[in-house]
Backbone as a chain_set.jsonl record, in Angstrom:
{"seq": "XXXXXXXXXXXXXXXXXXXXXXXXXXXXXXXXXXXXXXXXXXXXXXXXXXXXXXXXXXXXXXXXXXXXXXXXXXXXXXXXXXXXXXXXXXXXXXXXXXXXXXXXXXXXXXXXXXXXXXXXXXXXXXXXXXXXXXXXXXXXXXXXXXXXXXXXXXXXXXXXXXXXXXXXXXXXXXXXXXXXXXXXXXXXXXXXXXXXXXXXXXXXX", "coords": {"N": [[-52.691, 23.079, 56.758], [-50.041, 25.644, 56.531], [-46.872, 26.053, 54.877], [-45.328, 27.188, 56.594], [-46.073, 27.301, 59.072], [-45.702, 24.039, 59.391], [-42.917, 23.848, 58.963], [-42.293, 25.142, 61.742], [-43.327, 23.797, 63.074], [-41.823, 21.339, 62.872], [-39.215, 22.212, 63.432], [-39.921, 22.528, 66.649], [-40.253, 19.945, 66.79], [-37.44, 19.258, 66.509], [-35.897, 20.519, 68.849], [-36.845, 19.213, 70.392], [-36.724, 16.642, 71.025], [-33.617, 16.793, 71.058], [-33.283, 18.491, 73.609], [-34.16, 16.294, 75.048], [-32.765, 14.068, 74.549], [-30.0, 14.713, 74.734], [-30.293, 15.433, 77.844], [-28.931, 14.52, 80.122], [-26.539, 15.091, 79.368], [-26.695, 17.619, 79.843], [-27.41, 17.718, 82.706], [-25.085, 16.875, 83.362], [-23.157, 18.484, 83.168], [-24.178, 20.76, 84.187], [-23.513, 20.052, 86.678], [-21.197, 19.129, 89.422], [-18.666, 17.441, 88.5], [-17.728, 14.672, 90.704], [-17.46, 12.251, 90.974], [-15.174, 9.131, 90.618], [-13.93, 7.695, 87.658], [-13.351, 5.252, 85.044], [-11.707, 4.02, 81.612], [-12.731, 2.931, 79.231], [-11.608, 1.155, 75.6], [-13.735, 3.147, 73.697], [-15.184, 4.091, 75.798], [-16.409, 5.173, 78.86], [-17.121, 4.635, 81.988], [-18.276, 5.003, 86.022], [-16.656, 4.049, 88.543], [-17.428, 2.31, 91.394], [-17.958, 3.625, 94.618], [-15.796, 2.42, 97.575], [-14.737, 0.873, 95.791], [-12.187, 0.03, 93.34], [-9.379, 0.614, 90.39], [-7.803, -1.995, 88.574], [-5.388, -1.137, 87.746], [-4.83, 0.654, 89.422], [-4.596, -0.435, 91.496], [-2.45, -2.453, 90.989], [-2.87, -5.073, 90.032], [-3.476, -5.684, 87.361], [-3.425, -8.193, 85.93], [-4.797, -10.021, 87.117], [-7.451, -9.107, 85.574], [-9.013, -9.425, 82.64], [-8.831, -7.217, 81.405], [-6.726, -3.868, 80.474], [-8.306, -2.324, 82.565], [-9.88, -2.793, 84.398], [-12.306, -3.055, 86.887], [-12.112, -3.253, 90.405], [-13.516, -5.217, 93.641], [-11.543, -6.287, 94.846], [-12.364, -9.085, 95.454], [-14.052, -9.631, 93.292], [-13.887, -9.254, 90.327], [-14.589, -6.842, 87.292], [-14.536, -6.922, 84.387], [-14.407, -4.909, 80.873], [-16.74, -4.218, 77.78], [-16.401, -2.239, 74.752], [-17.904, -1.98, 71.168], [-18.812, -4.206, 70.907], [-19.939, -6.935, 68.802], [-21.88, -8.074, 68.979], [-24.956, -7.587, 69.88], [-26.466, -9.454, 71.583], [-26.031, -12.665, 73.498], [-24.891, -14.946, 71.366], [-23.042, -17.956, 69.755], [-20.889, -16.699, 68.498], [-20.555, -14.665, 70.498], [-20.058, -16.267, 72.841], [-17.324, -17.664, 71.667], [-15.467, -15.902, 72.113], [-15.733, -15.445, 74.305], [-14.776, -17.399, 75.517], [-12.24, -18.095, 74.712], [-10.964, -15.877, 76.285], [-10.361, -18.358, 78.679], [-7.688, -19.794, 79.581], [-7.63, -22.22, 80.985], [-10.041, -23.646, 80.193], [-13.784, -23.582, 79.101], [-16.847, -23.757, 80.406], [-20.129, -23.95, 80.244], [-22.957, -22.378, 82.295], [-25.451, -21.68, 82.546], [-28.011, -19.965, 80.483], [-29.192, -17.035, 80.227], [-31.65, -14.576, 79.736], [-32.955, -10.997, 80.603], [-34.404, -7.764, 82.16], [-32.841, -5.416, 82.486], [-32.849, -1.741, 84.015], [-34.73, -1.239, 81.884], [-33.524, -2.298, 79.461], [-32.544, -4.609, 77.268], [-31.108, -7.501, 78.023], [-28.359, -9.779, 77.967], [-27.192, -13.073, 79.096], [-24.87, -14.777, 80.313], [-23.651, -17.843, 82.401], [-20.606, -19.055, 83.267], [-18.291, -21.396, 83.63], [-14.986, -21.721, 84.915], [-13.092, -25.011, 84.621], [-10.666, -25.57, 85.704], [-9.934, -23.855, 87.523], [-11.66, -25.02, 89.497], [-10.779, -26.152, 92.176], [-8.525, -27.751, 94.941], [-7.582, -25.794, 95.916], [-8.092, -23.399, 94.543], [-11.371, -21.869, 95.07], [-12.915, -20.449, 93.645], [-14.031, -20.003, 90.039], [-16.372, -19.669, 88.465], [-18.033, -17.37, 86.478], [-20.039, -14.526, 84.941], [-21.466, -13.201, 82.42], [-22.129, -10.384, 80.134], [-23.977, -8.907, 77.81], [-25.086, -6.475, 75.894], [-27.377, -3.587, 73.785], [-26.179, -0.233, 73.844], [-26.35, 3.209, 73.49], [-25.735, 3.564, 70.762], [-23.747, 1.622, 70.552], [-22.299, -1.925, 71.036], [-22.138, -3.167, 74.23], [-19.926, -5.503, 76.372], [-19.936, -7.396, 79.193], [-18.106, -8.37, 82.282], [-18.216, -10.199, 84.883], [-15.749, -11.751, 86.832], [-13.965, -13.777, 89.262], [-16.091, -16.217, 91.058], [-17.062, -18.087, 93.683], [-18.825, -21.884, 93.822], [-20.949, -21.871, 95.514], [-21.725, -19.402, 96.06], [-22.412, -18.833, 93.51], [-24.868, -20.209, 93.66], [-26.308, -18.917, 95.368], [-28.792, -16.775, 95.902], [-28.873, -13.81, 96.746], [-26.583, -13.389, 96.761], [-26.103, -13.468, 93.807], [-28.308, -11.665, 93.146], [-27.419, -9.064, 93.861], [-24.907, -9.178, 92.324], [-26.153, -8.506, 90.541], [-27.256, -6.303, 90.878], [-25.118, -4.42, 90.998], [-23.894, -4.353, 88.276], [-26.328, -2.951, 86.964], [-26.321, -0.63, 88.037], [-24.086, 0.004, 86.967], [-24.38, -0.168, 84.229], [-25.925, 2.028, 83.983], [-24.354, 4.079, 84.193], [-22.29, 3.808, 82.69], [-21.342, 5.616, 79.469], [-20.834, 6.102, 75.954], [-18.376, 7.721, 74.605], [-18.62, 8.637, 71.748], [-20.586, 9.406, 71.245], [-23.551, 10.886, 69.932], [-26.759, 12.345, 71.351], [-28.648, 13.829, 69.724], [-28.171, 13.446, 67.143], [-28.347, 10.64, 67.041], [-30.863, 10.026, 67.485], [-32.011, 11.958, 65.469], [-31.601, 10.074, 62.782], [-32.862, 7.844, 64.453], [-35.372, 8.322, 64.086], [-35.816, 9.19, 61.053], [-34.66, 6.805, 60.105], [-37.748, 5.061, 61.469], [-39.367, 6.264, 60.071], [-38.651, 6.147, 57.33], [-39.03, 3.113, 57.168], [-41.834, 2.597, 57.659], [-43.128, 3.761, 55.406]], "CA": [[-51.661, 23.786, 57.526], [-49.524, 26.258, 55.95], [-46.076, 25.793, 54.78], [-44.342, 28.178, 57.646], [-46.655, 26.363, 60.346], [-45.075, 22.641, 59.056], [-41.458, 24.362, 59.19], [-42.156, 25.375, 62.804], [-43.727, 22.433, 64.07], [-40.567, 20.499, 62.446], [-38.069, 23.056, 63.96], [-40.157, 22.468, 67.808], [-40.129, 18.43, 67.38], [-35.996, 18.899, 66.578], [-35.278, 21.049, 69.995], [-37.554, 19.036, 72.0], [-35.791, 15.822, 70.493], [-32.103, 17.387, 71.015], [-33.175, 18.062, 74.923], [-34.816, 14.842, 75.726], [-31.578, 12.689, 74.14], [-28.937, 15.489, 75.877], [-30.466, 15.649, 79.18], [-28.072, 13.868, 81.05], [-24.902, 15.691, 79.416], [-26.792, 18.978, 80.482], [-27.593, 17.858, 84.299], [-23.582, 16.681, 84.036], [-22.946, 20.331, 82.983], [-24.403, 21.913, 85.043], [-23.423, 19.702, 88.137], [-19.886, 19.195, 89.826], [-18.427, 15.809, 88.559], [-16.696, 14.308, 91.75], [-16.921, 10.36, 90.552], [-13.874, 8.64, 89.863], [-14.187, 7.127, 86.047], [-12.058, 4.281, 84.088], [-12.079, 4.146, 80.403], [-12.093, 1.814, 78.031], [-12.246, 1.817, 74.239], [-14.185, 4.751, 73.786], [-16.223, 4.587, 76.586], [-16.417, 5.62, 80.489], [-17.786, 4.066, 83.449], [-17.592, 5.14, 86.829], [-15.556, 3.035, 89.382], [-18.242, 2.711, 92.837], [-17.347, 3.992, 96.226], [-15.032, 1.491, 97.758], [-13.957, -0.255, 94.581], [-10.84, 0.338, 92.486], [-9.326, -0.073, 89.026], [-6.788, -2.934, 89.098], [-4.804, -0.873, 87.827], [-4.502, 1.327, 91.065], [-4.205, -1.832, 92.743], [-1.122, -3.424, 90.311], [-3.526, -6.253, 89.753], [-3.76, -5.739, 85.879], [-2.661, -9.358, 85.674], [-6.026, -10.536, 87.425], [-8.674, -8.96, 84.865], [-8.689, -8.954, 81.388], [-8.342, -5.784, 80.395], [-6.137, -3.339, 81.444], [-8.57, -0.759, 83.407], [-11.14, -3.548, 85.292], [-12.405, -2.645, 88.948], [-12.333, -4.771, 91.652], [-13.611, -5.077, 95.446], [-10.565, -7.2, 95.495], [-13.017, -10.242, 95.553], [-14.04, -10.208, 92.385], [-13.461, -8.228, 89.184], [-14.903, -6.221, 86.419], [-14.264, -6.133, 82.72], [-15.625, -4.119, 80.197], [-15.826, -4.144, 76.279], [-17.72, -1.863, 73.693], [-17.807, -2.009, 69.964], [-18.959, -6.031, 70.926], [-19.675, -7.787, 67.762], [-23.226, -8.252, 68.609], [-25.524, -7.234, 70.942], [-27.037, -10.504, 72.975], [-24.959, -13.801, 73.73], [-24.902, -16.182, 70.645], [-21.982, -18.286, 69.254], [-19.624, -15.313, 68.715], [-19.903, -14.075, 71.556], [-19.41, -17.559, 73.375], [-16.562, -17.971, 71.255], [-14.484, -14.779, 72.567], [-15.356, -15.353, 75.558], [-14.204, -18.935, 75.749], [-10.721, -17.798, 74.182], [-10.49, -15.611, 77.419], [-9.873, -18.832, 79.826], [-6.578, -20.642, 79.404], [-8.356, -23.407, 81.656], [-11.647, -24.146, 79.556], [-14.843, -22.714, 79.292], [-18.068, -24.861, 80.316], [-21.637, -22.779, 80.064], [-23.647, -22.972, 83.148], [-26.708, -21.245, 81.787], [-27.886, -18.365, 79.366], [-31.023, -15.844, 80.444], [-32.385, -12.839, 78.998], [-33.639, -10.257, 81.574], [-34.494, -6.697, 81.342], [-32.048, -4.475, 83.596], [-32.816, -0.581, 83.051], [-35.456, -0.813, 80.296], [-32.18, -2.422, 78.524], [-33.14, -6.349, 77.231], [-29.442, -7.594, 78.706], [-28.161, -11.397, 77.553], [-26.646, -13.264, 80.496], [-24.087, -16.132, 80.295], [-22.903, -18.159, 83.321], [-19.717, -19.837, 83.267], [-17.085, -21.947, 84.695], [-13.477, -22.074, 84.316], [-12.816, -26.234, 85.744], [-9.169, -25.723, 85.969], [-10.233, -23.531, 88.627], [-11.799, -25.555, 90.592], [-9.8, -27.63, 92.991], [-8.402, -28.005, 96.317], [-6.587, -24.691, 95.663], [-8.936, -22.213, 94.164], [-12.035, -22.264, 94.704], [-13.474, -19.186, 92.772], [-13.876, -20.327, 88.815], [-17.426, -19.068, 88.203], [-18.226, -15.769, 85.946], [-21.19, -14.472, 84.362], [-21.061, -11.969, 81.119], [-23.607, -9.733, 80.349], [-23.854, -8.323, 76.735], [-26.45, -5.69, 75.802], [-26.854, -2.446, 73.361], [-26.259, 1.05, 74.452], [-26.019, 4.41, 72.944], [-25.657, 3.237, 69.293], [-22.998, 0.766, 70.453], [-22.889, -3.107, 72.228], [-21.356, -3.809, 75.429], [-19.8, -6.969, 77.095], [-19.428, -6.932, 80.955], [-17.496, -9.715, 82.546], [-17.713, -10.664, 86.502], [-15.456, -13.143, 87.436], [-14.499, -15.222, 89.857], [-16.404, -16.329, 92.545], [-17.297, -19.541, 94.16], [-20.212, -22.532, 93.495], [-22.017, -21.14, 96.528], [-21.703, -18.038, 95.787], [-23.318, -18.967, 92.544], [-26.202, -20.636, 94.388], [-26.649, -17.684, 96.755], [-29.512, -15.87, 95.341], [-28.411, -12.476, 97.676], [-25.155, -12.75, 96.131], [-26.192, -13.25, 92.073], [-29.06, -10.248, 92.86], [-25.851, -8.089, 94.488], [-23.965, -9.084, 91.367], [-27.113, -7.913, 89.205], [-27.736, -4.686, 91.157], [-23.907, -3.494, 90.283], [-24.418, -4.36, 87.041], [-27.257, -2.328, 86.296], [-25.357, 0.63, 88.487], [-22.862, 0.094, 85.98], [-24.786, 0.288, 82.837], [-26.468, 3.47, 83.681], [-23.537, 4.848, 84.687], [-21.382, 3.822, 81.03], [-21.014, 6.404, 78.159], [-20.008, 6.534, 74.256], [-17.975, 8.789, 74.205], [-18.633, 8.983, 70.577], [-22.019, 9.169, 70.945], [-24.484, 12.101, 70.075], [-28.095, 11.904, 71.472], [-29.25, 14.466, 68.895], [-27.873, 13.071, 65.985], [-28.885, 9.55, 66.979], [-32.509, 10.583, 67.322], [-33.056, 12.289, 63.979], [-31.07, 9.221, 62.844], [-33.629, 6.98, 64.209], [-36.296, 8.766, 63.349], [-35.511, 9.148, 60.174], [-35.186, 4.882, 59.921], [-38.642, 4.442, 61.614], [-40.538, 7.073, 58.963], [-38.715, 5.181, 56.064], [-39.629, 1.913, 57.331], [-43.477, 2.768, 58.067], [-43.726, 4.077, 54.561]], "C": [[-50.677, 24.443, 56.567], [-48.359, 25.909, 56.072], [-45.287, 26.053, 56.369], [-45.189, 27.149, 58.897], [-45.704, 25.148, 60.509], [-43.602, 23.129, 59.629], [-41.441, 24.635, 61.061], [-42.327, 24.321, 63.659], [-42.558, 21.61, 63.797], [-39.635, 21.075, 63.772], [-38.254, 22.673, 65.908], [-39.99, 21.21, 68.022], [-38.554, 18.2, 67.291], [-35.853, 19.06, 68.134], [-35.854, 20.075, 70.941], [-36.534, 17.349, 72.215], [-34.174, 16.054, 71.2], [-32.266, 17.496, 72.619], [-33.085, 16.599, 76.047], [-33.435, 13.73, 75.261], [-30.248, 13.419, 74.643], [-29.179, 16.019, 77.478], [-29.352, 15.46, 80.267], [-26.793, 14.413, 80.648], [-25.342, 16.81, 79.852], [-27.055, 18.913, 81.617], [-25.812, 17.276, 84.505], [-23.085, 17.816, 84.123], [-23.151, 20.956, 83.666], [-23.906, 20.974, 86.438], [-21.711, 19.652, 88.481], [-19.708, 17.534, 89.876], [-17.089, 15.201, 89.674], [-16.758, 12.795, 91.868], [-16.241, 10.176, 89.954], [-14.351, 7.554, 88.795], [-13.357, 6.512, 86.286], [-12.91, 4.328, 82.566], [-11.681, 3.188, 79.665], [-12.535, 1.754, 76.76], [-12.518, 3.226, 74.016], [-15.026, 5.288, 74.592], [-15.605, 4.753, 78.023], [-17.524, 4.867, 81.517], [-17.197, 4.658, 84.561], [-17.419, 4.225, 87.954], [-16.728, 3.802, 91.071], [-17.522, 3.313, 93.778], [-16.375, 2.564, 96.477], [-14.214, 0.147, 96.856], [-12.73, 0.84, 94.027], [-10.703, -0.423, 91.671], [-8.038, -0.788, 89.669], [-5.729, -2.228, 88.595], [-3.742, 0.318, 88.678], [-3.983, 0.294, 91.64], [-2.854, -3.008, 92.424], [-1.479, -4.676, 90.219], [-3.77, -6.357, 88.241], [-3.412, -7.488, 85.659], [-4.022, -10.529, 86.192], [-6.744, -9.868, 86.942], [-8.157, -9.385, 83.514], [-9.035, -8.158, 80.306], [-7.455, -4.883, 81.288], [-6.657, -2.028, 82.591], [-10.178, -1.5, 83.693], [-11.453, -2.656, 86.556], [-12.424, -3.804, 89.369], [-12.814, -4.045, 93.288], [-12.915, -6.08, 96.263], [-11.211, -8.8, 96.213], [-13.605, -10.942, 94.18], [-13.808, -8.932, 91.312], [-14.198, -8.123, 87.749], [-14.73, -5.895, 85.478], [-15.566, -5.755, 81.841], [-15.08, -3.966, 78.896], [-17.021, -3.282, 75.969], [-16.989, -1.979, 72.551], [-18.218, -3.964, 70.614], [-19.719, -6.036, 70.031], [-21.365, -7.53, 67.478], [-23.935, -7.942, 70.245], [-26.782, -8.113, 72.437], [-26.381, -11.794, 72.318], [-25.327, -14.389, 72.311], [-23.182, -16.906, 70.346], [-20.573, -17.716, 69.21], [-19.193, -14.695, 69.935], [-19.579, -15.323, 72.641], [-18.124, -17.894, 73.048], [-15.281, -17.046, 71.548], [-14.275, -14.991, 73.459], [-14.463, -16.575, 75.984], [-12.654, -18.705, 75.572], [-10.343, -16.586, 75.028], [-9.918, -16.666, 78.517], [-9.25, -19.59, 79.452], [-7.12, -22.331, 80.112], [-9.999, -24.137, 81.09], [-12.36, -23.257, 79.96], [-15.969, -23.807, 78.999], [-19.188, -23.785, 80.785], [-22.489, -23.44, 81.429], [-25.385, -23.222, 83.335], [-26.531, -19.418, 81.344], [-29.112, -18.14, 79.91], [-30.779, -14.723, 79.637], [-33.372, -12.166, 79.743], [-33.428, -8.644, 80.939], [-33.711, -6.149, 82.899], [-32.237, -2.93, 83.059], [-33.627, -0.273, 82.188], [-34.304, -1.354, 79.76], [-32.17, -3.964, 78.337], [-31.411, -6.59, 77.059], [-29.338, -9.524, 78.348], [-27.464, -11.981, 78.511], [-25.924, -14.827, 80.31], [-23.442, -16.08, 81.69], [-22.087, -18.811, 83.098], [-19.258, -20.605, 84.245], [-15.78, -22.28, 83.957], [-12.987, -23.548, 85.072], [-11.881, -25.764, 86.004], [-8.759, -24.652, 87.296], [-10.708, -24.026, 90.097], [-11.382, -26.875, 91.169], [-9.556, -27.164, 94.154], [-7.997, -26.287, 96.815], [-7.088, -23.467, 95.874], [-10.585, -22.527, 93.966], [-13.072, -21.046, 93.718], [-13.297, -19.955, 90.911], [-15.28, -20.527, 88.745], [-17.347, -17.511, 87.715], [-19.387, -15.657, 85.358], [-21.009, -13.201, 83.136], [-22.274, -11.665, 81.207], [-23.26, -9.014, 79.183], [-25.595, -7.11, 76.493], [-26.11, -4.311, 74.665], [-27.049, -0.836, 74.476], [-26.322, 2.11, 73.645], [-25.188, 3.907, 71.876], [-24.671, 2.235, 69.461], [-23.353, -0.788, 71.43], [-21.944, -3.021, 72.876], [-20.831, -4.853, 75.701], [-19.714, -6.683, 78.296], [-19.112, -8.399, 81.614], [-17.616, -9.596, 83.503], [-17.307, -11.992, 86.775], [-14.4, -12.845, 88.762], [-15.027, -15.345, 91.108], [-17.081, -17.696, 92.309], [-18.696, -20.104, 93.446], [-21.406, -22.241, 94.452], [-21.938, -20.056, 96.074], [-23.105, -18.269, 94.437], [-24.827, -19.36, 92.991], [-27.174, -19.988, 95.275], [-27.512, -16.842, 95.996], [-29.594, -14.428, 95.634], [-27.509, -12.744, 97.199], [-25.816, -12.542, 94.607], [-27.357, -11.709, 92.16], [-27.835, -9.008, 93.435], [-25.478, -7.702, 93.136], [-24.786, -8.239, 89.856], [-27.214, -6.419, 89.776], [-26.36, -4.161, 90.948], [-23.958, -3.501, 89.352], [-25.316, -3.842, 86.76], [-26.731, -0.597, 86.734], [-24.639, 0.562, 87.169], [-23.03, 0.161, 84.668], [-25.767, 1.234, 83.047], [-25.731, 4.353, 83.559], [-22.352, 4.747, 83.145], [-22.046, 4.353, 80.044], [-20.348, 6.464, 77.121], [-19.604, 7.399, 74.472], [-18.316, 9.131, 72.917], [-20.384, 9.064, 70.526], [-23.407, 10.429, 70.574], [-25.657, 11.753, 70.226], [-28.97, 12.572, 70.103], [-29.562, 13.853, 67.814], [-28.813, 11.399, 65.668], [-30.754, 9.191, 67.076], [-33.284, 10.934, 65.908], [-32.664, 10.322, 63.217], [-32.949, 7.802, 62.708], [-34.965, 7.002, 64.034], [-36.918, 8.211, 61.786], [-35.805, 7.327, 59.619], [-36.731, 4.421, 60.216], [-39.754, 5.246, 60.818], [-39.947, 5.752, 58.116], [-39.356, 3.172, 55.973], [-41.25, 1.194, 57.531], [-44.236, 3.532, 57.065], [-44.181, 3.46, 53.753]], "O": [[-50.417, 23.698, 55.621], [-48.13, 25.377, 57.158], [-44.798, 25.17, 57.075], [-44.557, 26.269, 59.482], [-44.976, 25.076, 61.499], [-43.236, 22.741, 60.739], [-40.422, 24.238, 61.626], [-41.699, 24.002, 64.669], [-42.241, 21.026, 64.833], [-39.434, 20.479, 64.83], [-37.236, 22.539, 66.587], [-39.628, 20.886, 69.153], [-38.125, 17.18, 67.832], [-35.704, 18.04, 68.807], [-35.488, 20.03, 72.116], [-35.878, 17.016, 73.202], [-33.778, 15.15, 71.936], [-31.522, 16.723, 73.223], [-32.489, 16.155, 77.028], [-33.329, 12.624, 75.793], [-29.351, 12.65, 74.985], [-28.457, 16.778, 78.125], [-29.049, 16.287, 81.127], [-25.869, 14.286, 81.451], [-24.434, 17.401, 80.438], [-27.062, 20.041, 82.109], [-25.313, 17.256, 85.63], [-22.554, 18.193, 85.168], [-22.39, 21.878, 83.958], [-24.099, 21.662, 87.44], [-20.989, 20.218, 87.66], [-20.171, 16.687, 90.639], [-15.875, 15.281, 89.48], [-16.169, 12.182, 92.758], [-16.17, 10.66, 88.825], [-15.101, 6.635, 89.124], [-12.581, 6.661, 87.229], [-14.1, 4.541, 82.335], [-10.56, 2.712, 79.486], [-13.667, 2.171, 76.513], [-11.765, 4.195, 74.114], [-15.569, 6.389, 74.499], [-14.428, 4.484, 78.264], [-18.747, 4.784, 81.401], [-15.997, 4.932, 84.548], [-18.432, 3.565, 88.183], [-16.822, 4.92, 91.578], [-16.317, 3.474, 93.587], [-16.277, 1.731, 95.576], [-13.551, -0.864, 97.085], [-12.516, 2.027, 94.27], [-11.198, -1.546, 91.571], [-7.419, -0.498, 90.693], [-4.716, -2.745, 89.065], [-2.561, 0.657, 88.602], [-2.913, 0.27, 92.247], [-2.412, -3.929, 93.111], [-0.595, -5.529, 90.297], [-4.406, -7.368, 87.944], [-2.925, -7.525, 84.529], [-4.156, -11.65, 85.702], [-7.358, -9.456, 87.925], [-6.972, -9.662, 83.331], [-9.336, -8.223, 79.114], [-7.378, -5.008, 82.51], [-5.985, -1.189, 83.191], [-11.272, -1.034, 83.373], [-10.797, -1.714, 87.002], [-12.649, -4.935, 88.939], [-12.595, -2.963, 93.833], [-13.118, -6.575, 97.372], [-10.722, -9.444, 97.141], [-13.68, -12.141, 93.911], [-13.575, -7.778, 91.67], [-14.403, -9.144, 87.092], [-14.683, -4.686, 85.252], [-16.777, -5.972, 81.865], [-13.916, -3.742, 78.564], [-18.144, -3.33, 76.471], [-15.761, -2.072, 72.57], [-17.296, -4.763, 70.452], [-20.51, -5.097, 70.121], [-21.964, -7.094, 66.495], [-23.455, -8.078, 71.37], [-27.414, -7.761, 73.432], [-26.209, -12.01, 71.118], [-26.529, -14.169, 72.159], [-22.207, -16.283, 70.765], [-19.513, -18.111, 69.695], [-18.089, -14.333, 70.342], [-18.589, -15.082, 73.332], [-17.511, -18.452, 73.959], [-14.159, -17.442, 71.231], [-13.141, -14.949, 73.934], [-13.524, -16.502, 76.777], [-11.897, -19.211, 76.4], [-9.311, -16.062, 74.608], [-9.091, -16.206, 79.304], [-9.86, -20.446, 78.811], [-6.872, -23.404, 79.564], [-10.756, -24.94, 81.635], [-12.101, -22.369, 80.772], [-16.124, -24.494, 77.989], [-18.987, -22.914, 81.631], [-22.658, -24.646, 81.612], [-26.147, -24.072, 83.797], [-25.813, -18.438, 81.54], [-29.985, -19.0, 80.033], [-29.813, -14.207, 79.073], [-34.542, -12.541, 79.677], [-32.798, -8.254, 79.956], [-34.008, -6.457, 84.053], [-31.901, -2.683, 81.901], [-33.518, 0.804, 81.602], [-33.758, -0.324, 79.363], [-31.767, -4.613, 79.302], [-30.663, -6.047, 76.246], [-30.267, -10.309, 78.538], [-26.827, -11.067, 79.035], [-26.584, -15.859, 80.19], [-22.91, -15.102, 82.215], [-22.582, -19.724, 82.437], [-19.619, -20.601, 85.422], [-15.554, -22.847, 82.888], [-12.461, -23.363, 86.169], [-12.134, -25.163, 87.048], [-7.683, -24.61, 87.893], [-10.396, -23.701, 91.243], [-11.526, -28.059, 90.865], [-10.221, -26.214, 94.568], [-8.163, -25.802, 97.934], [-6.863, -22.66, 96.776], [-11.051, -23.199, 93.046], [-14.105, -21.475, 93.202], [-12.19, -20.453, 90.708], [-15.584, -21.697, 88.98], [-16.776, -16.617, 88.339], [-19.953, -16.733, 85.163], [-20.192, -12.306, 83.354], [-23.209, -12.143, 81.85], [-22.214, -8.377, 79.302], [-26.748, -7.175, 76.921], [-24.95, -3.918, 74.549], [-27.772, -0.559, 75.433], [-26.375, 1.58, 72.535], [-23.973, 3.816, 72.053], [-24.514, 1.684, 68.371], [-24.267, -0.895, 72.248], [-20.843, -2.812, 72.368], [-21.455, -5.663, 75.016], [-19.36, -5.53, 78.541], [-19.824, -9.388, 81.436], [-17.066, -8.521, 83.742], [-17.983, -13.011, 86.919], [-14.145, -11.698, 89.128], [-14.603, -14.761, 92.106], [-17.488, -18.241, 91.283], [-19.483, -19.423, 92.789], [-22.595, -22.371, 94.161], [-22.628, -20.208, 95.065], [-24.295, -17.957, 94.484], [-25.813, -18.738, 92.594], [-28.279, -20.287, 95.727], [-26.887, -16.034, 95.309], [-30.302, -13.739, 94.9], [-27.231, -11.589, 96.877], [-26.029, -11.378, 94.266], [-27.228, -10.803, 91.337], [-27.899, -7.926, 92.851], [-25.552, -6.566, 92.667], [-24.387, -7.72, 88.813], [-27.243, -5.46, 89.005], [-26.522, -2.999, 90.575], [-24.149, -2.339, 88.992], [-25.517, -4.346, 85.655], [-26.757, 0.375, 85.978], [-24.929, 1.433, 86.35], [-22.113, 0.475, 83.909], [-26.605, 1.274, 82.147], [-26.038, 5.394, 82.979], [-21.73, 5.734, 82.753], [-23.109, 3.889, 79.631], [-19.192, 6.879, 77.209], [-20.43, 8.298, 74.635], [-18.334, 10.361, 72.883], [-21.12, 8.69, 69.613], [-24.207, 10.539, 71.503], [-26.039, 10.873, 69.456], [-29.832, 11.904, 69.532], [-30.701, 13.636, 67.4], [-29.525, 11.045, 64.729], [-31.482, 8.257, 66.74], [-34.349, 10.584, 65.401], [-33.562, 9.48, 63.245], [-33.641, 7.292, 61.827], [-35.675, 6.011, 63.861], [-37.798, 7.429, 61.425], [-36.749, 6.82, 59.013], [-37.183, 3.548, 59.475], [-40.936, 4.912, 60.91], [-40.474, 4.64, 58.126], [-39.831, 2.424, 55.118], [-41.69, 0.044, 57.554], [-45.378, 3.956, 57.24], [-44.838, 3.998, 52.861]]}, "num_chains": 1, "name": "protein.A"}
């Protein structure tokens, strides 16, 4: 194959590359964005139909962060730049130093949501549960995305609740809404393509 051939065939596997990893900012482009977002860090999610950020709702004081959602039953945090990209130690250890009331593990899975291999911690906060309150159950959900990791927090809701296999698949089908729907802002598909390209030639040489 001749030099100029090689150069072209290069030049056709960039563009096709550069579409296939900007698709989705060119069907946002071209469409009319009428979903209400929240932002956090450097990223975006958008906030469902009938939910709200707590901070619409002057609830900042029930999530922890300041730009959760809620359906005012339970609530939604969200981290990127996370540490690492499926539950171990570290990330047990952050999370734990979120609940002023303890942190006892209920169980850990690893499921695939999305094509996206997602790490899954259940909790409990005791100091929650009593005569009082009975909500002190959460579940995290760590995973990578668009060159960065996630955390996703749902807490609180009850020990039935937890047991309710129609509620925990509920709580999984927003959660997967919700990580199709979160964007790097810092993120280029292009770039991250030659990128990993680039890593899986040098590594297969």
């Amino acid at each position: 194959m001749r030099r100029e051939d090689k150069l072209h065939g290069i030049i056709i596997i960039i563009i096709i590359i550069f579409i296939a990893a900007n698709i989705n900012g060119i069907n946002s482009f071209l469409s009319v964005k009428t979903d209400k977002t929240t932002d956090f860090g450097h990223s975006v999610t958008v906030v469902p139909q009938s939910w709200n950020t707590t901070e619409e709702l002057n609830q900042t004081n029930q999530s922890k962060t300041p730009h959760a959602i809620t359906n005012e039953y339970v609530y939604i945090d969200h981290w990127d730049d996370w540490p690492e990209d499926h539950i171990t130690s570290i990330s047990e250890a952050k999370f734990r130093a979120m609940e002023d009331g303890g942190y006892k593990v209920l169980k850990n899975e690893n499921s695939t949501i999305s094509g996206v291999t997602v790490s899954k911690q259940y909790f409990s906060n005791p100091s929650r549960d009593n005569e009082f309150i009975w909500s002190h159950v959460g579940v995290n959900y760590v995973f990578p995305k668009e060159d960065t990791n996630y955390a996703i927090q749902v807490h609180y809701f009850t020990s039935h609740d937890y047991n309710n296999t129609t509620f925990i698949k509920e709580v999984d089908d927003r959660i997967e809404d919700d990580m199709s729907n979160i964007h790097n802002n810092e993120y280029n598909g292009f770039f991250s393509g030659i990128y990993h390209i680039y890593e899986f030639i040098r590594n297969h040489i």
